[in-house]
Tab-separated table of C-alpha atoms in Angstrom:
chain	number	residue	atom	x	y	z
A	1	MET	CA	27.516	98.997	122.284
A	2	SER	CA	30.214	101.537	122.950
A	3	THR	CA	32.258	98.854	124.696
A	4	ALA	CA	32.026	96.622	121.673
A	5	LEU	CA	33.131	99.452	119.368
A	6	SER	CA	36.133	100.398	121.546
A	7	ARG	CA	37.384	96.835	121.765
A	8	PRO	CA	40.110	96.200	119.123
A	9	ARG	CA	39.150	93.773	116.420
A	10	ARG	CA	41.225	90.710	115.948
A	11	GLY	CA	41.936	89.342	112.543
A	12	GLY	CA	40.679	91.188	109.512
A	13	ILE	CA	43.105	92.661	107.005
A	14	ARG	CA	46.027	92.571	109.481
A	15	ARG	CA	45.535	88.919	110.368
A	16	GLY	CA	48.838	87.038	110.243
A	17	GLU	CA	51.043	90.122	109.711
A	18	ALA	CA	53.497	89.111	112.402
A	19	ARG	CA	53.599	85.556	111.117
A	20	ALA	CA	54.220	86.715	107.544
A	21	GLY	CA	56.922	89.118	108.728
A	22	TRP	CA	58.799	86.385	110.560
A	23	LEU	CA	58.419	84.126	107.520
A	24	PHE	CA	60.042	86.708	105.261
A	25	VAL	CA	62.981	87.448	107.582
A	26	LEU	CA	63.524	83.791	108.523
A	27	PRO	CA	66.022	83.078	105.674
A	28	ALA	CA	68.143	86.103	106.648
A	29	VAL	CA	68.012	85.138	110.331
A	30	LEU	CA	69.063	81.574	109.557
A	31	ILE	CA	71.917	82.634	107.269
A	32	THR	CA	73.158	85.172	109.812
A	33	SER	CA	72.979	82.638	112.618
A	34	VAL	CA	74.764	79.866	110.706
A	35	PHE	CA	77.526	81.964	109.145
A	36	LEU	CA	77.995	84.716	111.755
A	37	VAL	CA	76.555	84.091	115.213
A	38	VAL	CA	77.567	80.417	115.504
A	39	PRO	CA	81.180	80.985	114.282
A	40	ILE	CA	81.593	83.916	116.684
A	41	GLY	CA	80.325	81.749	119.534
A	42	LEU	CA	82.737	78.937	118.607
A	43	ALA	CA	85.633	81.396	118.339
A	44	LEU	CA	84.795	82.736	121.787
A	45	TRP	CA	84.850	79.185	123.151
A	46	VAL	CA	88.200	78.525	121.449
A	47	SER	CA	89.654	81.640	123.097
A	48	VAL	CA	88.915	80.207	126.569
A	49	SER	CA	89.852	76.589	125.823
A	50	ASP	CA	92.917	74.516	124.981
A	51	TRP	CA	91.683	73.366	121.564
A	52	ASN	CA	94.596	72.081	119.459
A	53	GLY	CA	92.997	72.555	116.054
A	54	PHE	CA	92.069	68.899	115.532
A	55	GLN	CA	88.567	67.452	115.517
A	56	SER	CA	85.767	69.682	116.782
A	57	PRO	CA	86.124	72.510	119.315
A	58	LEU	CA	83.134	70.952	121.080
A	59	ASN	CA	84.995	67.663	121.593
A	60	PRO	CA	84.753	66.500	125.238
A	61	ARG	CA	88.565	66.355	125.419
A	62	VAL	CA	88.785	70.122	124.877
A	63	ASN	CA	89.212	71.731	128.304
A	64	PHE	CA	88.105	75.112	129.600
A	65	VAL	CA	91.162	77.182	130.605
A	66	GLY	CA	89.458	80.463	131.439
A	67	LEU	CA	91.451	83.612	130.671
A	68	ASP	CA	94.823	81.867	130.353
A	69	ASN	CA	95.054	82.612	126.624
A	70	TYR	CA	94.300	86.274	127.236
A	71	ALA	CA	96.808	86.458	130.086
A	72	ALA	CA	99.566	84.910	127.945
A	73	ILE	CA	99.477	87.853	125.530
A	74	THR	CA	98.672	90.687	127.930
A	75	THR	CA	100.051	90.119	131.440
A	76	GLU	CA	102.514	87.204	131.408
A	77	PRO	CA	106.039	88.353	130.462
A	78	GLY	CA	107.408	86.501	127.475
A	79	LEU	CA	107.672	86.381	123.720
A	80	ASP	CA	103.906	86.124	123.202
A	81	GLN	CA	103.293	89.293	125.192
A	82	SER	CA	106.058	91.288	123.493
A	83	SER	CA	104.901	90.156	120.039
A	84	PHE	CA	101.369	91.284	120.792
A	85	GLY	CA	102.575	94.582	122.258
A	86	THR	CA	104.734	95.257	119.197
A	87	ALA	CA	101.811	94.479	116.883
A	88	VAL	CA	99.538	96.859	118.810
A	89	ARG	CA	102.167	99.597	118.691
A	90	ASN	CA	102.647	99.112	114.930
A	91	ASN	CA	98.917	99.213	114.257
A	92	LEU	CA	98.404	102.204	116.533
A	93	TYR	CA	100.843	104.332	114.554
A	94	TYR	CA	99.287	103.010	111.346
A	95	VAL	CA	95.863	104.244	112.483
A	96	ILE	CA	97.196	107.589	113.745
A	97	PHE	CA	98.708	108.396	110.351
A	98	VAL	CA	96.375	106.672	107.890
A	99	VAL	CA	92.957	107.769	109.154
A	100	PRO	CA	93.586	111.552	109.246
A	101	LEU	CA	95.591	111.549	106.008
A	102	GLN	CA	93.130	109.523	103.963
A	103	THR	CA	90.201	111.552	105.307
A	104	ALA	CA	91.825	114.910	104.534
A	105	ILE	CA	92.972	113.840	101.071
A	106	ALA	CA	89.589	112.293	100.248
A	107	LEU	CA	87.803	115.512	101.254
A	108	LEU	CA	90.261	117.629	99.255
A	109	LEU	CA	89.804	115.482	96.150
A	110	ALA	CA	86.012	115.529	96.513
A	111	VAL	CA	85.957	119.323	96.736
A	112	GLN	CA	88.139	119.637	93.649
A	113	VAL	CA	86.223	117.193	91.428
A	114	ASN	CA	82.933	118.753	92.544
A	115	ARG	CA	83.829	122.121	91.082
A	116	ALA	CA	81.623	123.020	88.134
A	117	VAL	CA	84.473	124.856	86.359
A	118	LEU	CA	86.722	121.768	86.345
A	119	ARG	CA	87.025	120.244	82.904
A	120	GLY	CA	87.168	116.472	82.594
A	121	ARG	CA	85.607	115.865	85.997
A	122	GLY	CA	84.569	112.358	85.000
A	123	PHE	CA	88.149	111.466	84.089
A	124	PHE	CA	89.561	112.727	87.372
A	125	ARG	CA	86.885	110.993	89.433
A	126	THR	CA	87.667	107.712	87.697
A	127	ALA	CA	91.422	108.199	88.012
A	128	PHE	CA	91.255	108.948	91.742
A	129	TYR	CA	88.915	106.034	92.408
A	130	PHE	CA	90.780	103.506	90.246
A	131	PRO	CA	93.333	102.405	92.925
A	132	SER	CA	90.429	101.418	95.203
A	133	VAL	CA	89.151	98.804	92.756
A	134	THR	CA	92.586	97.438	91.884
A	135	SER	CA	93.748	94.218	93.521
A	136	THR	CA	95.536	94.877	96.794
A	137	VAL	CA	98.068	92.157	96.014
A	138	ALA	CA	98.909	93.793	92.694
A	139	ILE	CA	99.355	97.209	94.303
A	140	VAL	CA	101.587	95.787	97.046
A	141	ILE	CA	103.801	94.102	94.459
A	142	VAL	CA	104.060	97.339	92.484
A	143	PHE	CA	104.977	99.220	95.659
A	144	GLN	CA	107.617	96.583	96.413
A	145	PHE	CA	109.301	97.367	93.102
A	146	LEU	CA	109.009	101.109	93.758
A	147	PHE	CA	110.413	100.956	97.296
A	148	THR	CA	113.223	98.448	96.913
A	149	ALA	CA	116.787	99.593	97.552
A	150	SER	CA	117.292	100.087	93.794
A	151	GLY	CA	113.699	101.099	93.052
A	152	ALA	CA	112.213	104.221	91.514
A	153	VAL	CA	111.744	106.042	94.825
A	154	ASN	CA	115.403	105.737	95.787
A	155	ALA	CA	116.392	106.680	92.247
A	156	VAL	CA	114.476	109.953	92.595
A	157	LEU	CA	115.978	110.561	96.040
A	158	GLY	CA	119.452	109.824	94.637
A	159	PHE	CA	118.910	112.532	92.010
A	160	PHE	CA	118.749	115.004	94.904
A	161	GLY	CA	121.767	113.471	96.614
A	162	ILE	CA	119.773	111.503	99.215
A	163	ASN	CA	120.681	107.901	99.935
A	164	GLY	CA	117.327	106.207	100.397
A	165	PRO	CA	116.820	103.190	102.705
A	166	ASN	CA	115.727	99.670	101.856
A	167	TRP	CA	112.171	100.653	102.653
A	168	PHE	CA	110.318	97.428	103.315
A	169	ASN	CA	113.196	95.936	105.321
A	170	ASP	CA	114.123	98.901	107.518
A	171	PRO	CA	112.913	98.442	111.134
A	172	ARG	CA	114.027	101.866	112.410
A	173	GLY	CA	111.317	104.107	113.795
A	174	VAL	CA	111.017	107.483	112.113
A	175	PHE	CA	110.932	109.300	115.468
A	176	HIS	CA	114.076	107.451	116.549
A	177	ILE	CA	115.753	108.480	113.306
A	178	ALA	CA	114.821	112.106	113.936
A	179	ALA	CA	116.012	111.880	117.549
A	180	GLY	CA	119.286	110.348	116.430
A	181	ALA	CA	119.815	113.164	113.946
A	182	LEU	CA	119.435	115.600	116.840
A	183	GLY	CA	121.825	113.613	119.009
A	184	ILE	CA	119.106	112.350	121.367
A	185	GLY	CA	119.488	108.812	122.704
A	186	ALA	CA	117.379	106.553	124.844
A	187	PRO	CA	116.932	108.002	128.356
A	188	ALA	CA	117.868	105.806	131.277
A	189	GLY	CA	115.086	103.528	132.441
A	190	MET	CA	113.036	103.794	129.255
A	191	THR	CA	114.532	100.728	127.602
A	192	ASP	CA	113.159	98.229	130.121
A	193	PRO	CA	110.047	96.202	129.213
A	194	ALA	CA	106.931	98.154	130.129
A	195	LEU	CA	103.433	98.189	128.635
A	196	LEU	CA	102.622	94.825	126.978
A	197	GLY	CA	106.275	93.856	127.178
A	198	VAL	CA	107.437	96.776	125.011
A	199	SER	CA	109.679	99.477	126.462
A	200	TRP	CA	108.516	103.078	126.532
A	201	TRP	CA	111.384	104.024	124.240
A	202	ASP	CA	110.072	101.564	121.628
A	203	TRP	CA	106.527	102.856	122.113
A	204	LEU	CA	107.859	106.298	121.177
A	205	ALA	CA	109.755	105.006	118.134
A	206	GLY	CA	106.998	105.975	115.734
A	207	PRO	CA	106.167	103.918	112.650
A	208	SER	CA	109.114	102.101	111.186
A	209	VAL	CA	110.421	103.005	107.752
A	210	ALA	CA	108.759	99.837	106.451
A	211	MET	CA	105.423	100.770	108.072
A	212	THR	CA	105.735	104.267	106.590
A	213	SER	CA	105.753	102.663	103.144
A	214	LEU	CA	102.577	100.764	104.038
A	215	ILE	CA	100.972	103.968	105.302
A	216	THR	CA	101.689	105.581	101.944
A	217	LEU	CA	100.213	102.565	100.178
A	218	ALA	CA	97.055	102.634	102.314
A	219	VAL	CA	96.445	106.339	101.765
A	220	PHE	CA	96.951	105.871	98.020
A	221	THR	CA	94.444	103.026	97.756
A	222	THR	CA	91.670	104.155	100.115
A	223	SER	CA	91.387	107.896	99.537
A	224	GLY	CA	89.466	107.356	96.296
A	225	THR	CA	86.758	105.317	98.008
A	226	PHE	CA	86.115	107.916	100.668
A	227	MET	CA	86.270	110.632	98.011
A	228	LEU	CA	83.058	109.210	96.548
A	229	LEU	CA	81.300	109.434	99.914
A	230	PHE	CA	82.309	113.062	100.347
A	231	LEU	CA	81.394	113.801	96.728
A	232	ALA	CA	77.880	112.434	97.207
A	233	ALA	CA	77.465	114.525	100.354
A	234	LEU	CA	78.724	117.681	98.618
A	235	GLN	CA	76.258	117.205	95.776
A	236	ASN	CA	73.421	117.039	98.309
A	237	ILE	CA	74.205	120.572	99.519
A	238	GLY	CA	71.826	122.869	97.683
A	239	ALA	CA	73.097	125.616	95.432
A	240	GLU	CA	70.973	128.132	97.329
A	241	ILE	CA	73.227	127.664	100.370
A	242	ASP	CA	76.297	128.665	98.370
A	243	GLU	CA	74.422	131.642	96.928
A	244	ALA	CA	73.331	132.791	100.376
A	245	ALA	CA	76.909	132.528	101.647
A	246	LEU	CA	78.187	134.563	98.716
A	247	MET	CA	75.533	137.233	99.284
A	248	ASP	CA	76.608	137.449	102.925
A	249	GLY	CA	80.147	138.108	101.784
A	250	ALA	CA	81.680	134.803	102.853
A	251	GLY	CA	84.854	133.876	101.032
A	252	ALA	CA	85.703	130.387	99.815
A	253	THR	CA	87.679	129.470	102.925
A	254	ARG	CA	85.099	130.846	105.362
A	255	LYS	CA	82.248	129.167	103.456
A	256	PHE	CA	84.021	125.806	103.546
A	257	PHE	CA	84.827	125.789	107.267
A	258	SER	CA	81.659	127.509	108.498
A	259	ILE	CA	79.031	126.032	106.180
A	260	THR	CA	80.228	123.109	104.056
A	261	LEU	CA	82.242	121.214	106.651
A	262	PRO	CA	79.538	121.327	109.380
A	263	MET	CA	77.000	120.009	106.860
A	264	LEU	CA	79.353	117.122	106.091
A	265	ARG	CA	79.402	115.979	109.733
A	266	PRO	CA	77.381	112.739	109.156
A	267	THR	CA	79.554	111.771	106.197
A	268	LEU	CA	82.706	112.705	108.102
A	269	PHE	CA	81.640	110.437	110.952
A	270	THR	CA	81.005	107.585	108.488
A	271	VAL	CA	84.373	108.045	106.784
A	272	LEU	CA	86.279	108.199	110.063
A	273	THR	CA	84.465	105.144	111.415
A	274	LEU	CA	85.078	103.062	108.306
A	275	GLY	CA	88.686	104.223	108.187
A	276	LEU	CA	89.236	103.384	111.842
A	277	ILE	CA	87.767	99.899	111.500
A	278	GLY	CA	89.616	99.164	108.266
A	279	SER	CA	92.926	100.413	109.660
A	280	TRP	CA	92.715	98.162	112.728
A	281	GLN	CA	91.823	95.185	110.526
A	282	VAL	CA	94.663	95.619	108.026
A	283	PHE	CA	95.906	92.188	107.019
A	284	ASP	CA	96.326	91.518	103.307
A	285	GLN	CA	99.186	93.971	102.722
A	286	ILE	CA	101.034	92.572	105.737
A	287	TYR	CA	100.456	89.000	104.584
A	288	VAL	CA	101.809	89.681	101.091
A	289	LEU	CA	104.958	91.246	102.580
A	290	GLY	CA	105.510	88.301	104.935
A	291	GLY	CA	104.544	89.979	108.199
A	292	SER	CA	107.812	89.164	109.948
A	293	SER	CA	109.996	91.319	107.701
A	294	ALA	CA	111.582	94.521	108.997
A	295	GLY	CA	112.074	92.992	112.425
A	296	GLY	CA	108.341	92.507	112.934
A	297	THR	CA	107.664	96.247	112.777
A	298	ILE	CA	104.929	95.811	110.165
A	299	ALA	CA	103.038	93.045	112.000
A	300	THR	CA	99.523	93.941	113.140
A	301	PRO	CA	97.128	92.213	115.580
A	302	ALA	CA	95.057	90.890	112.670
A	303	PHE	CA	98.124	89.291	111.080
A	304	LEU	CA	99.370	88.097	114.470
A	305	ALA	CA	96.040	86.365	115.122
A	306	TYR	CA	96.397	84.517	111.811
A	307	SER	CA	100.062	83.672	112.346
A	308	THR	CA	99.518	82.483	115.918
A	309	SER	CA	96.627	80.256	114.889
A	310	PHE	CA	97.703	78.789	111.560
A	311	ASN	CA	101.495	78.862	111.816
A	312	GLU	CA	102.118	78.274	115.520
A	313	LEU	CA	98.889	76.254	116.029
A	314	GLN	CA	98.046	78.198	119.206
A	315	TRP	CA	94.397	78.527	118.363
A	316	GLY	CA	93.321	79.796	121.752
A	317	GLN	CA	95.773	82.682	121.730
A	318	GLY	CA	94.908	83.522	118.135
A	319	ALA	CA	91.212	83.730	118.989
A	320	ALA	CA	92.027	85.790	122.089
A	321	ILE	CA	93.958	88.294	119.951
A	322	ALA	CA	90.973	88.561	117.608
A	323	PHE	CA	88.563	89.326	120.456
A	324	ILE	CA	90.916	91.872	122.020
A	325	LEU	CA	91.144	93.547	118.616
A	326	PHE	CA	87.343	93.507	118.434
A	327	ALA	CA	87.188	95.259	121.828
A	328	PHE	CA	89.733	97.860	120.631
A	329	ILE	CA	87.611	98.687	117.596
A	330	ILE	CA	84.374	98.966	119.584
A	331	LEU	CA	85.899	101.213	122.257
A	332	LEU	CA	87.620	103.513	119.764
A	333	THR	CA	84.481	103.754	117.644
A	334	LEU	CA	82.437	104.767	120.701
A	335	LEU	CA	85.109	107.303	121.643
A	336	GLN	CA	85.067	108.728	118.141
A	337	ARG	CA	81.263	108.923	118.172
A	338	TRP	CA	81.370	110.820	121.458
A	339	ALA	CA	83.988	113.227	120.119
A	340	LEU	CA	82.027	114.005	116.934
A	341	LYS	CA	78.487	114.150	118.273
A	342	GLU	CA	76.630	117.436	118.124
A	343	ARG	CA	76.430	119.279	121.421
A	344	GLU	CA	74.064	121.972	122.577
A	345	PRO	CA	75.821	125.272	123.326
A	346	ARG	CA	76.307	125.862	127.021
A	347	ALA	CA	74.228	128.447	128.770
A	348	PHE	CA	76.034	131.570	129.867
A	349	LYS	CA	75.139	134.112	132.496
A	350	ALA	CA	75.302	137.769	131.650
A	351	PRO	CA	77.330	139.911	134.024
A	352	SER	CA	75.303	141.603	136.717
A	353	THR	CA	74.645	145.325	136.403
A	354	LYS	CA	74.955	147.831	139.189
A	355	GLY	CA	71.834	148.128	141.259
A	356	GLY	CA	69.964	145.598	139.211
A	357	ALA	CA	69.214	141.912	139.275
A	358	GLU	CA	71.296	139.445	137.347
A	359	LYS	CA	70.053	138.623	133.892
A	360	PRO	CA	68.794	135.077	133.373
A	361	ALA	CA	70.911	132.521	131.591
A	362	VAL	CA	70.565	132.613	127.831
A	363	THR	CA	71.132	129.798	125.377
A	364	ALA	CA	71.392	129.825	121.624
A	365	SER	CA	68.207	127.795	121.345
A	366	ALA	CA	66.261	130.450	123.292
A	367	THR	CA	66.945	133.039	120.632
A	368	THR	CA	65.279	130.974	117.919
A	369	LYS	CA	61.936	130.365	119.601
A	370	GLY	CA	60.486	133.618	118.326
A	371	GLY	CA	59.287	136.337	120.578
A	372	ALA	CA	60.490	137.716	123.840
A	373	SER	CA	58.873	136.985	127.144
């Protein structure tokens, strides 16, 4: 009798749960497979084939070429390699400047509009967020008028006696401009093709003047979106935490860096991850500006993948660029996650005393377990 009671019953109220679960998720699985998994698989096949863009990629006349498309843009010297290297360099500087700036500005705005003493908080929140919901094409066109040779930006600079450049058409790197002002030229041996067909001197050029304008545009349009994420996180911090910090004598600066910022770690990780992914995928602003303007110093891998595929009809290389970009994003996201993850404090050993045994290692977690041994 005991054996019969211990044996699990089959059927009953849970009969068909697994079947019903699969039935409910089946539409989502089918949609994901048709519109995501299958296209990714076909793109991967295109990246290792010689498909010419006509008929189906699965046509028997399409041949497998292995890693030739990847080699053409990474290891084989030529125009394809140098174009890809230049695009990677451009995008790298774009990420280095955009992600920290937009994160810092978004956090600063969120802190300010979260203050209870600020009047018109709703207006400021809307005003800061408004550029994020405006059409990117419209904003790029407005920035084109602002940053032309006779635009408003150069007019303001001219008021101070500064002759502004033709922003969106200037290919000079800002670090090269600074080096030239200091009388520093290209060292010998650094102008030869190096990593991805780009010389080390060009790798150190910094963002071009044209890319600097795009960096300004990106920070202007995306800071409002991330401000909302930080604002939601700040409003989840209880008022009792602020009161306890004030009672302990913590000032505003100490409270922010020691209490508020550590509690924003999950949101900070989300903002940095989204910013990193979005910065490596930047395309629409480059497309509106033509991509090849300013000597190609605003081209990015995402735009290069489009241009290589649809303009030059080299579909295999275009798909290869897309998958290399995908690998970049995954690796950098994992690196960022490792850098921001919480770590346990390391154990430390107290110095030995004269005539006595060494004290055991102590960790911060040991002090919170209540009670001494």
